mmCIF file of C-alpha atoms in Angstrom:
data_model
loop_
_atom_site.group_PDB
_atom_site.id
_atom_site.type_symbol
_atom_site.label_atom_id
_atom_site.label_comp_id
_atom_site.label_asym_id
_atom_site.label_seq_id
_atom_site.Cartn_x
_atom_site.Cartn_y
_atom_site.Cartn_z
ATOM 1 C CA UNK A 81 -32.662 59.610 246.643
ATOM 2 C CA UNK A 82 -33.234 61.347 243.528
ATOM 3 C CA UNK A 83 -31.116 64.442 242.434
ATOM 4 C CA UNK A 84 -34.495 66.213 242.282
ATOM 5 C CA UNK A 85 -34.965 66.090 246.409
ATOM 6 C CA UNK A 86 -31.283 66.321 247.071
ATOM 7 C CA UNK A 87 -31.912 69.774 246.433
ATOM 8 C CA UNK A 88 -34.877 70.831 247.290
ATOM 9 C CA UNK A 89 -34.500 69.071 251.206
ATOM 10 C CA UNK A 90 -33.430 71.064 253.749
ATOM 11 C CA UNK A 91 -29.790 71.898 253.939
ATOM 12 C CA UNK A 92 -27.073 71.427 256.648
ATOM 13 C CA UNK A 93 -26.865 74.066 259.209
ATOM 14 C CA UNK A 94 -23.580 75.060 259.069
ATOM 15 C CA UNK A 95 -23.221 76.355 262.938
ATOM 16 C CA UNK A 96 -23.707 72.484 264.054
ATOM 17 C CA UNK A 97 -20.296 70.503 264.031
ATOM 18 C CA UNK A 98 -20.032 66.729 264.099
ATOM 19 C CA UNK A 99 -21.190 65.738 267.783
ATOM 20 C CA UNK A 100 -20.666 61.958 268.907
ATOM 21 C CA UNK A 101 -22.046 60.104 271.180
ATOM 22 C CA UNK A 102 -20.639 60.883 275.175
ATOM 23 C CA UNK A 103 -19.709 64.381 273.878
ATOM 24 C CA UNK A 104 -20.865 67.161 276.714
ATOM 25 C CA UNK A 105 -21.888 69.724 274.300
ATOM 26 C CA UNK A 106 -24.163 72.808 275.040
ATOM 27 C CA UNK A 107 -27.190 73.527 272.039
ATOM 28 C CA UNK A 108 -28.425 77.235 271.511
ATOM 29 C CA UNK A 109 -31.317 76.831 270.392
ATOM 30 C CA UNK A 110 -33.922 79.890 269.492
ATOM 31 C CA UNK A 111 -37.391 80.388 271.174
ATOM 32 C CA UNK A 112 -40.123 82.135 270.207
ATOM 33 C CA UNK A 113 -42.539 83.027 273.005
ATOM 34 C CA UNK A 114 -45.488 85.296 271.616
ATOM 35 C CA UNK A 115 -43.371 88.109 269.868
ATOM 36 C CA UNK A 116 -39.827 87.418 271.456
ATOM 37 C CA UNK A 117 -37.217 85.426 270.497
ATOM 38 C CA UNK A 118 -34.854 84.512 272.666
ATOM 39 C CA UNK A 119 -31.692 81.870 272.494
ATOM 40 C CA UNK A 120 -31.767 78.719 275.506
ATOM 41 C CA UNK A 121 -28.594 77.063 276.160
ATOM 42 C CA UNK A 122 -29.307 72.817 276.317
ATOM 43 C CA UNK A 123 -26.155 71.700 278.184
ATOM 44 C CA UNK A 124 -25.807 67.938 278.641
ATOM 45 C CA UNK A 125 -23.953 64.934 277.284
ATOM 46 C CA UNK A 126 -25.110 62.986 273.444
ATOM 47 C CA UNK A 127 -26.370 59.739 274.122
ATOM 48 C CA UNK A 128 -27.294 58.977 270.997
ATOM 49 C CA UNK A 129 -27.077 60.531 266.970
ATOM 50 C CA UNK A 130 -28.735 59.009 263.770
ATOM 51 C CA UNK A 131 -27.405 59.649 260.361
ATOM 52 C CA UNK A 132 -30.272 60.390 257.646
ATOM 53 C CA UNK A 133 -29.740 63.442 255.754
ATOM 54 C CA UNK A 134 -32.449 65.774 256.291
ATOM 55 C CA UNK A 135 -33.663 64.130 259.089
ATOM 56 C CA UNK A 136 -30.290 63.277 260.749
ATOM 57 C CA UNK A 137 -30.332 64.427 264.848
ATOM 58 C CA UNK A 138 -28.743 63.628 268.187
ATOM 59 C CA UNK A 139 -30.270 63.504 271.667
ATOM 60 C CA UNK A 140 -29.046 65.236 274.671
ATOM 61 C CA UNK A 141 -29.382 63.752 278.049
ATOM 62 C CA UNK A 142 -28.736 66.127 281.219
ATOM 63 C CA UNK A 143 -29.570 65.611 285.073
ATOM 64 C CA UNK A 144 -32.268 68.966 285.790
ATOM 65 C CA UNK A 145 -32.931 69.756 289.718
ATOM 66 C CA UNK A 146 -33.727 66.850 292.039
ATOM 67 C CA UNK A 147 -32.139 64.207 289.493
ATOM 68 C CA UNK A 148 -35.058 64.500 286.716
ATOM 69 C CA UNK A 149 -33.318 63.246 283.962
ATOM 70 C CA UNK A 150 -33.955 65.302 280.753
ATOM 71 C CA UNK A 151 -33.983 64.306 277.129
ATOM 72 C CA UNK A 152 -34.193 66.087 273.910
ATOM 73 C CA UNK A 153 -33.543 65.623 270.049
ATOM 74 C CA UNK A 154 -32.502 67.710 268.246
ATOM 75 C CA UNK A 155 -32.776 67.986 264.161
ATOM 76 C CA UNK A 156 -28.999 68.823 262.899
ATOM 77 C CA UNK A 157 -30.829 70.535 260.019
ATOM 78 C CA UNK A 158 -32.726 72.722 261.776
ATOM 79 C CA UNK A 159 -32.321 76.741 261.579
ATOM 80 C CA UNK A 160 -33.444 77.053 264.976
ATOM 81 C CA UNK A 161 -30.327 75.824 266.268
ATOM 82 C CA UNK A 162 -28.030 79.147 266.495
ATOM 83 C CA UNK A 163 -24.809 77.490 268.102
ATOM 84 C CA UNK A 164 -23.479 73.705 269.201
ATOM 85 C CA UNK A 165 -20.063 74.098 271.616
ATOM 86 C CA UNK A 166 -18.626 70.635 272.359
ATOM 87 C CA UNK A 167 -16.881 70.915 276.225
ATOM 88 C CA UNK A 168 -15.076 67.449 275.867
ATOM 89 C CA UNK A 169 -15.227 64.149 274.274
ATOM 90 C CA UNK A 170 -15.474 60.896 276.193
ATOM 91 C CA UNK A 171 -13.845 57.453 276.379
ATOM 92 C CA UNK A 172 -17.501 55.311 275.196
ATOM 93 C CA UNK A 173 -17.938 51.914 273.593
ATOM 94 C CA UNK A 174 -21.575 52.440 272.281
ATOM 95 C CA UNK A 175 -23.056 53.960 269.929
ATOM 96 C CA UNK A 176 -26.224 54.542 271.927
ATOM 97 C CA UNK A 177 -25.869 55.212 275.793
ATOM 98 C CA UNK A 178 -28.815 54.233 276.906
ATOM 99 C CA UNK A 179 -27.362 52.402 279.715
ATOM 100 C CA UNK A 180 -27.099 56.190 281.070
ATOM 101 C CA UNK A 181 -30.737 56.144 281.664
ATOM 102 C CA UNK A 182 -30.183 53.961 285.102
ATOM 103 C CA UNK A 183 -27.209 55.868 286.417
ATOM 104 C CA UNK A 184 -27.362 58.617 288.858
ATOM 105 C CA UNK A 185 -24.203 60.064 290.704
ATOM 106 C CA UNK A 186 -21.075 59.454 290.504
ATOM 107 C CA UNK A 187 -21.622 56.503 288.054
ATOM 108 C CA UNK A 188 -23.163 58.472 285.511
ATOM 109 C CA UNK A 189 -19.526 59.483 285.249
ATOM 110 C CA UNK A 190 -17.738 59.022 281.439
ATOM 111 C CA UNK A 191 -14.294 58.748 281.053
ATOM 112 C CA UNK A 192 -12.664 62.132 279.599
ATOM 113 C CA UNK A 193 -11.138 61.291 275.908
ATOM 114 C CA UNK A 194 -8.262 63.590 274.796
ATOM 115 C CA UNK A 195 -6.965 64.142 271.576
ATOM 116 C CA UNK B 89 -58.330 80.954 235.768
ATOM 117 C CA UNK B 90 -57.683 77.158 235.702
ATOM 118 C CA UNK B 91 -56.543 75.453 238.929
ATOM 119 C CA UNK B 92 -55.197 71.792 238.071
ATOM 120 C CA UNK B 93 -52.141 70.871 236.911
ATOM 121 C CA UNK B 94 -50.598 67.002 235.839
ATOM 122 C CA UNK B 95 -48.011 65.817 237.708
ATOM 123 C CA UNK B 96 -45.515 63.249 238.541
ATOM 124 C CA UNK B 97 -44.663 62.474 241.947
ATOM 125 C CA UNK B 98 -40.717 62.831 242.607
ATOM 126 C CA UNK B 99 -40.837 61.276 246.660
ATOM 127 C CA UNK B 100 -40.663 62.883 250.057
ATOM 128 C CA UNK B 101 -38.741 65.126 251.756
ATOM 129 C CA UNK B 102 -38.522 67.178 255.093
ATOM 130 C CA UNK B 103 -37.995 70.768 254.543
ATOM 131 C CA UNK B 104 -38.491 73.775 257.880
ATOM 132 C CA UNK B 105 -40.643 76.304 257.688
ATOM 133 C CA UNK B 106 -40.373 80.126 258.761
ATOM 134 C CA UNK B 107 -40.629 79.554 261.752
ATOM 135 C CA UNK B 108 -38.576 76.239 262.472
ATOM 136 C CA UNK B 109 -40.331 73.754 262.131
ATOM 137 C CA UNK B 110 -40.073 70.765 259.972
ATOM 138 C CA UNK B 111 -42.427 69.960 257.518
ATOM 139 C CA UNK B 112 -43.083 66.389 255.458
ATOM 140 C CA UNK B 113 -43.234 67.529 252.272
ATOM 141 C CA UNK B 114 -44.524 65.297 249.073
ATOM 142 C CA UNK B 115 -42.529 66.606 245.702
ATOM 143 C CA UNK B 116 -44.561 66.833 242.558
ATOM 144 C CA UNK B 117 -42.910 67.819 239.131
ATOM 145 C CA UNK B 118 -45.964 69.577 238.063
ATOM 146 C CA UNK B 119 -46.465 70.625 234.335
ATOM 147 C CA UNK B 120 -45.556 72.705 231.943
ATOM 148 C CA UNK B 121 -49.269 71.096 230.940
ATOM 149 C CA UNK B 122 -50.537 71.867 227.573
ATOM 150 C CA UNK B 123 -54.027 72.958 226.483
ATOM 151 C CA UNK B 124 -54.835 70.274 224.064
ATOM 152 C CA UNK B 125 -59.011 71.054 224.027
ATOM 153 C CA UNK B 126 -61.261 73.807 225.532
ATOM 154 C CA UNK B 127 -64.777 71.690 225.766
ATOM 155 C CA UNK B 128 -67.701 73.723 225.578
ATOM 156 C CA UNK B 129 -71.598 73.411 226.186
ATOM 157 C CA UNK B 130 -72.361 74.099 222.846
ATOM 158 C CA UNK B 131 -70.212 71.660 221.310
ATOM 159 C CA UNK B 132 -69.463 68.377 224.008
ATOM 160 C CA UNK B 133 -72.387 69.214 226.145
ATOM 161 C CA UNK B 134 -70.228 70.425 229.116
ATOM 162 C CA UNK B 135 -67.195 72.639 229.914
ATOM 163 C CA UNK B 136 -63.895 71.665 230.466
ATOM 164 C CA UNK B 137 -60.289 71.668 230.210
ATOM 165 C CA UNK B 138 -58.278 68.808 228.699
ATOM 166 C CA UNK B 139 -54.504 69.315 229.614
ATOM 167 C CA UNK B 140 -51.487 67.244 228.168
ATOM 168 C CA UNK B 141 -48.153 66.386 230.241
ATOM 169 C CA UNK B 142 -45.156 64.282 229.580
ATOM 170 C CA UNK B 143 -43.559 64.788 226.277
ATOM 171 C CA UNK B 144 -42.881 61.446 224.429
ATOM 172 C CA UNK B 145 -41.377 60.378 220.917
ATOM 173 C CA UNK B 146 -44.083 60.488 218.297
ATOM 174 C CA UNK B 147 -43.334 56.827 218.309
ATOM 175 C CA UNK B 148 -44.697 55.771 221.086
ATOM 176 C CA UNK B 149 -48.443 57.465 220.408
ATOM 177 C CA UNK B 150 -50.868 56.375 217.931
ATOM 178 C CA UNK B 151 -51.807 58.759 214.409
ATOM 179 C CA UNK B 152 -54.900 59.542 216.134
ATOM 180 C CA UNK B 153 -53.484 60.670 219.192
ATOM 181 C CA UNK B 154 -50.719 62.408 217.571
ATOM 182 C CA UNK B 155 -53.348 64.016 215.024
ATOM 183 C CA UNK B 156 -55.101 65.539 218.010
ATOM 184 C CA UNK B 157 -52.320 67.047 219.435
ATOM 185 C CA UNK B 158 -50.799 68.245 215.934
ATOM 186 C CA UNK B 159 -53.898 70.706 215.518
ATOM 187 C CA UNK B 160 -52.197 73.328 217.797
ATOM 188 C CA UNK B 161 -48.565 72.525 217.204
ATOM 189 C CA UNK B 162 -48.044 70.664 220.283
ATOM 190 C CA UNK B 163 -45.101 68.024 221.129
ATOM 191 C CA UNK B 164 -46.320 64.730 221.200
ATOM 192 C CA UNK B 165 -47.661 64.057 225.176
ATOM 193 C CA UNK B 166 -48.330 60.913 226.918
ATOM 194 C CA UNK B 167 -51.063 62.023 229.023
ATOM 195 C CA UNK B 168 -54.542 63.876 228.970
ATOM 196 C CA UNK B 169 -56.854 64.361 231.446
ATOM 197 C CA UNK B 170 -59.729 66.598 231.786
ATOM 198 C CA UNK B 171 -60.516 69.579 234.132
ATOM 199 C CA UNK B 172 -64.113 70.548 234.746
ATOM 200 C CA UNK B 173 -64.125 74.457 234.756
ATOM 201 C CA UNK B 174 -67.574 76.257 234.591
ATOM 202 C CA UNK B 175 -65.866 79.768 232.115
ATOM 203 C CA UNK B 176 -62.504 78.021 230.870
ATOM 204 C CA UNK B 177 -60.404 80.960 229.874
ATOM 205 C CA UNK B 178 -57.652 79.225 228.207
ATOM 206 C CA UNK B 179 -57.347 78.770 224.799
ATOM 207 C CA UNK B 180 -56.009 75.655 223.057
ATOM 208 C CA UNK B 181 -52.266 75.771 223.254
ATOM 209 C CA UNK B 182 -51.906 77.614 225.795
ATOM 210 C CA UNK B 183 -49.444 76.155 228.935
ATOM 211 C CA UNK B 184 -50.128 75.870 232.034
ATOM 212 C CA UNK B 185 -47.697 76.000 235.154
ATOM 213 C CA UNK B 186 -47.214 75.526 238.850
ATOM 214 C CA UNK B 187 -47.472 79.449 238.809
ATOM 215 C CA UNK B 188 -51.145 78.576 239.015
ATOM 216 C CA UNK B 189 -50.778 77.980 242.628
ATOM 217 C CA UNK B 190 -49.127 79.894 245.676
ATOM 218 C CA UNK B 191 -47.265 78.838 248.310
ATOM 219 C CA UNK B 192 -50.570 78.496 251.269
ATOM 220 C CA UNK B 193 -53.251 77.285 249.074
ATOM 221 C CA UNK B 194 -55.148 74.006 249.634
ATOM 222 C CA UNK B 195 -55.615 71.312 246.725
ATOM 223 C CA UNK B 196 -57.126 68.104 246.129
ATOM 224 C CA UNK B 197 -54.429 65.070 244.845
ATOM 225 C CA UNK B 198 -55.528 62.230 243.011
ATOM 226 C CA UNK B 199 -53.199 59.250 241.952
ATOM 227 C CA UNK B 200 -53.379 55.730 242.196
ATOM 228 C CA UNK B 201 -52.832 53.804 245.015
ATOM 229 C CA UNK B 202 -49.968 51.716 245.657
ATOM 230 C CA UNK B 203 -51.032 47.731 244.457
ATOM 231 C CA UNK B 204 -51.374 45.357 247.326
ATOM 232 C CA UNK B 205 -52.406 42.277 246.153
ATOM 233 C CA UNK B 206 -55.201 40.071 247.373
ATOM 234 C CA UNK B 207 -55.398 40.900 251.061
ATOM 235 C CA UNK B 208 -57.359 39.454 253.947
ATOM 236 C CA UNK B 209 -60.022 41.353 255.409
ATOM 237 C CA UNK B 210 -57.804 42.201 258.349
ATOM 238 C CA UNK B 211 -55.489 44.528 256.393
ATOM 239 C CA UNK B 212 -58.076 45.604 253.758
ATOM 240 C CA UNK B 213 -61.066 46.701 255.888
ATOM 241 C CA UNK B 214 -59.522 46.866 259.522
ATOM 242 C CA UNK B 215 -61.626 43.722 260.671
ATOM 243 C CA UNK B 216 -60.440 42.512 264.119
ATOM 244 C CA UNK B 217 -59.829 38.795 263.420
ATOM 245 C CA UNK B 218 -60.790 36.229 265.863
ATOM 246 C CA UNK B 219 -59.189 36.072 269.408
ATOM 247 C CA UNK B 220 -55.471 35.413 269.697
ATOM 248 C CA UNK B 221 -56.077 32.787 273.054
ATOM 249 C CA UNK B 222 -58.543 30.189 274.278
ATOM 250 C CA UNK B 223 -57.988 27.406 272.150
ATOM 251 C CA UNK B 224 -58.301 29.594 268.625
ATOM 252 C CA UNK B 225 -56.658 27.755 265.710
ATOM 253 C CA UNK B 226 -56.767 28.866 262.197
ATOM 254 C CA UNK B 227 -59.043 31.887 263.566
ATOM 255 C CA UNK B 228 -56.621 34.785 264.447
ATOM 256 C CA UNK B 229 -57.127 36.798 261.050
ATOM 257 C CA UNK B 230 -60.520 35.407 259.481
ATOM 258 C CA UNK B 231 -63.105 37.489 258.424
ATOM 259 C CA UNK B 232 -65.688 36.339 260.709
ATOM 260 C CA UNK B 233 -69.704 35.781 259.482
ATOM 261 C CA UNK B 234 -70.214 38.006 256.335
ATOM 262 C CA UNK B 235 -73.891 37.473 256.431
ATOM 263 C CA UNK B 236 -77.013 36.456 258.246
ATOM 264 C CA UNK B 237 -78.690 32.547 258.420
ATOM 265 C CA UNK B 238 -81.021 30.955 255.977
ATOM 266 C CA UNK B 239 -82.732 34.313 255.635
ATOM 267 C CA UNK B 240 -81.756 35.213 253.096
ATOM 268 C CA UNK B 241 -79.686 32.216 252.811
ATOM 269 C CA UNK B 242 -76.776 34.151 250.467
ATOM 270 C CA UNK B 243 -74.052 36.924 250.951
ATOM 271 C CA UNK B 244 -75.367 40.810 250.175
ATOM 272 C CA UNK B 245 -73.742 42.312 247.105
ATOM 273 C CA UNK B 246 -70.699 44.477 248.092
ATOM 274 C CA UNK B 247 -70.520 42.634 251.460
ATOM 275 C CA UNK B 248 -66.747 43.665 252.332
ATOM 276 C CA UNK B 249 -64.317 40.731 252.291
ATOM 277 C CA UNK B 250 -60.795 39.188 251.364
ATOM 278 C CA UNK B 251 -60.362 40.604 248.010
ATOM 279 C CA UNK B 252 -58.024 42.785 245.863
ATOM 280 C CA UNK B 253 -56.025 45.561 247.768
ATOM 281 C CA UNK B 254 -54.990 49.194 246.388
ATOM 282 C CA UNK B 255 -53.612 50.198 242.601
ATOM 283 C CA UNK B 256 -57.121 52.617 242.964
ATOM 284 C CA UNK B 257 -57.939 55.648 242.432
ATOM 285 C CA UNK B 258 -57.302 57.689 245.260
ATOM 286 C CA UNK B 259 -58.037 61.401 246.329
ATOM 287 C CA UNK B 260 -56.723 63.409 249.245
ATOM 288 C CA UNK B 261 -58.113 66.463 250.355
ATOM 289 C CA UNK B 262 -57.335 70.087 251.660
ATOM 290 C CA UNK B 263 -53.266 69.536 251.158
ATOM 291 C CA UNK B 264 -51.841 72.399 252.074
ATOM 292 C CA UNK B 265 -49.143 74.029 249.159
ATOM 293 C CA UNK B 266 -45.524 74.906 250.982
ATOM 294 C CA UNK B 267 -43.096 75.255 248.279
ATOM 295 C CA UNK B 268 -43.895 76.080 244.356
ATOM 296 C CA UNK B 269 -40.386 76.354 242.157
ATOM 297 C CA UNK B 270 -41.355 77.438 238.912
ATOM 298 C CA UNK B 271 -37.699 77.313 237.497
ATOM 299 C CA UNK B 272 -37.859 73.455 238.015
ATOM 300 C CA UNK B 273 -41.410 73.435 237.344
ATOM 301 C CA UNK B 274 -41.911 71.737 240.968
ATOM 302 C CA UNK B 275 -44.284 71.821 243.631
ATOM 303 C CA UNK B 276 -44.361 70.349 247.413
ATOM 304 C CA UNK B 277 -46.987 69.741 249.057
ATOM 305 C CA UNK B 278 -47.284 68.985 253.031
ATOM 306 C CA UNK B 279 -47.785 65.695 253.499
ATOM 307 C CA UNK B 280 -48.020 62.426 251.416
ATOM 308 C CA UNK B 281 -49.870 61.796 248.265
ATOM 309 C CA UNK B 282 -51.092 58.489 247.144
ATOM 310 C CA UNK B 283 -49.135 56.681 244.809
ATOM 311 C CA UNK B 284 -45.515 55.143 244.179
ATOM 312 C CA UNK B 285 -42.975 57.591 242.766
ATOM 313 C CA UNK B 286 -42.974 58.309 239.415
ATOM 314 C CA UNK B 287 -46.866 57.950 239.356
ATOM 315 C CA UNK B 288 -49.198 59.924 237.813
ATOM 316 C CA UNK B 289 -50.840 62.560 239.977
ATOM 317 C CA UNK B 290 -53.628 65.452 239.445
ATOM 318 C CA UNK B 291 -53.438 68.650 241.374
ATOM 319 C CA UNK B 292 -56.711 70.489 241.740
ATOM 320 C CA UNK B 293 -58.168 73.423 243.702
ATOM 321 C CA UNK B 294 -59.582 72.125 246.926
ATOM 322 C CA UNK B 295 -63.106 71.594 247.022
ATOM 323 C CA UNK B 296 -64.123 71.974 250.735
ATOM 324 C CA UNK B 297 -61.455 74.629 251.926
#
């Protein structure tokens, strides 16, 4: 990429740490309905992040009411997120975790990582 | 005031707006164009603006060109291309710079396609090809009948068919302007332009806004 669009592309927002995948992180992420603006927490667990610059972003998978599985990307770039918090790393030899897709229960369990 | 500018496109981007949201965004280093000749209707028979962009060595233009360009003192430029403007207000010399446009506006791009090749009528003109199944051989991407039977016996002019693909001259409307940086003389636009980078593009005033 040219030195031209290096710096006129969108730069990184500084409140978003490295996430990686089986992370259980919580995203803060600003709404605007009509004239308000108001922050909604995201809590669930990174199944999946792509490199790419400006365009780099994760997805966020978390288990809503009833066991409706919930995704959602999110651009690592973007000023709408205020705040990432990781909760705790896991023990995961994927880079994508799809494979969470078809797991409900118990055996959507990951296995904590420490360090 | 003159709305067009000469430009060369730098690639794509993704920038966010106020609001959040991201935006493709095509960047153009636009100008500083010269005013190398005000045309008038008394003298060329219609009015215009010619502007100049992309400074060169003297070298690499011809006397004639360079003599043109010497009559207002201006570097030696590789390209010039003509505005239409009904009352030009510029004078010869003058510059012109992305200033001309704000962040909002809609313009017109022209380049020049990308070059293709000679493609099939599939990819050129979006033809269907034959079917894919029941006992098709050879048929899957072939143009089909281009005309009718022995009347008239021959092919219409500009029938549309396997041919040469792209490198053309290519206009997109009602772009909308989201970013003008006149310290690096750059402007984005949302959304792609035609073109490879490093081609030549023309930024104009939109004509149906």
């Amino acid at each position: 990429m040219s030195e031209i669009l290096k710096a006129i592309a969108a730069p990184s927002n500084p409140n978003v740490p490295q996430v990686r995948p089986g992370d259980t992180i919580s995203v803060f992420v600003r709404i605007k309905e009509g004239n308000n603006e108001r922050t909604q927490e995201f809590r669930g667990t990174v199944i999946r992040e792509r490199n790419g610059g400006e365009n780099a972003n994760f997805t966020v998978r978390r288990v809503a009411s009833n066991g409706v599985g919930v995704e959602r990307t999110f651009l690592s770039c973007s000023p709408r997120l205020e705040k990432v918090v990781v909760h705790r790393h896991a023990h995961v030899r994927r880079a994508n975790l799809y494979f969470m897709r078809t797991r409900t229960g118990k055996n959507a369990r990951l296995k904590q990582k420490f360090n | 005031m003159l709305k067009g500018l000469i430009g060369k496109k730098i690639g794509m981007t993704q920038i966010f707006d106020e609001a959040g949201a991201a935006l493709p965004v095509t960047i153009i280093e636009a100008g500083p164009c010269y005013v190398t000749q005000v045309c008038t209707v008394e003298s060329e028979g219609y009015s215009a603006v010619q502007l100049g962009f992309g400074e060169v060595k003297p070298k690499s233009l011809t006397g004639g060109q360079l003599g043109h360009l010497k009559r207002n003192n201006m570097p030696p430029l590789r390209f010039l291309r003509e505005f239409r403007e009904k009352n030009p207000e510029l004078k010869e010399g003058d510059q012109v710079t992305v200033e001309v446009f704000k962040v909002g506006e809609r313009v017109d791009v022209i380049g020049t396609s990308k070059g293709k090749g000679f493609q099939g009528a599939v990819k050129r003109y979006h033809f269907k090809g034959g079917p894919k199944t029941h006992g098709q051989s050879d048929r899957h991407r072939a143009p089909g009948s281009r005309s009718s039977t022995t009347t008239p016996g021959r092919v219409y002019k500009g029938a549309r068919g396997p041919g040469h693909m792209g490198n053309d001259r290519v206009t997109v409307q009602n772009l909308k302007v989201v970013l003008v940086d006149t310290e690096r003389n750059l402007i984005g636009i949302h959304g792609a332009v035609p073109g490879a980078k490093d081609g030549l593009v023309l930024i104009k005033e939109a004509r149906k806004q």
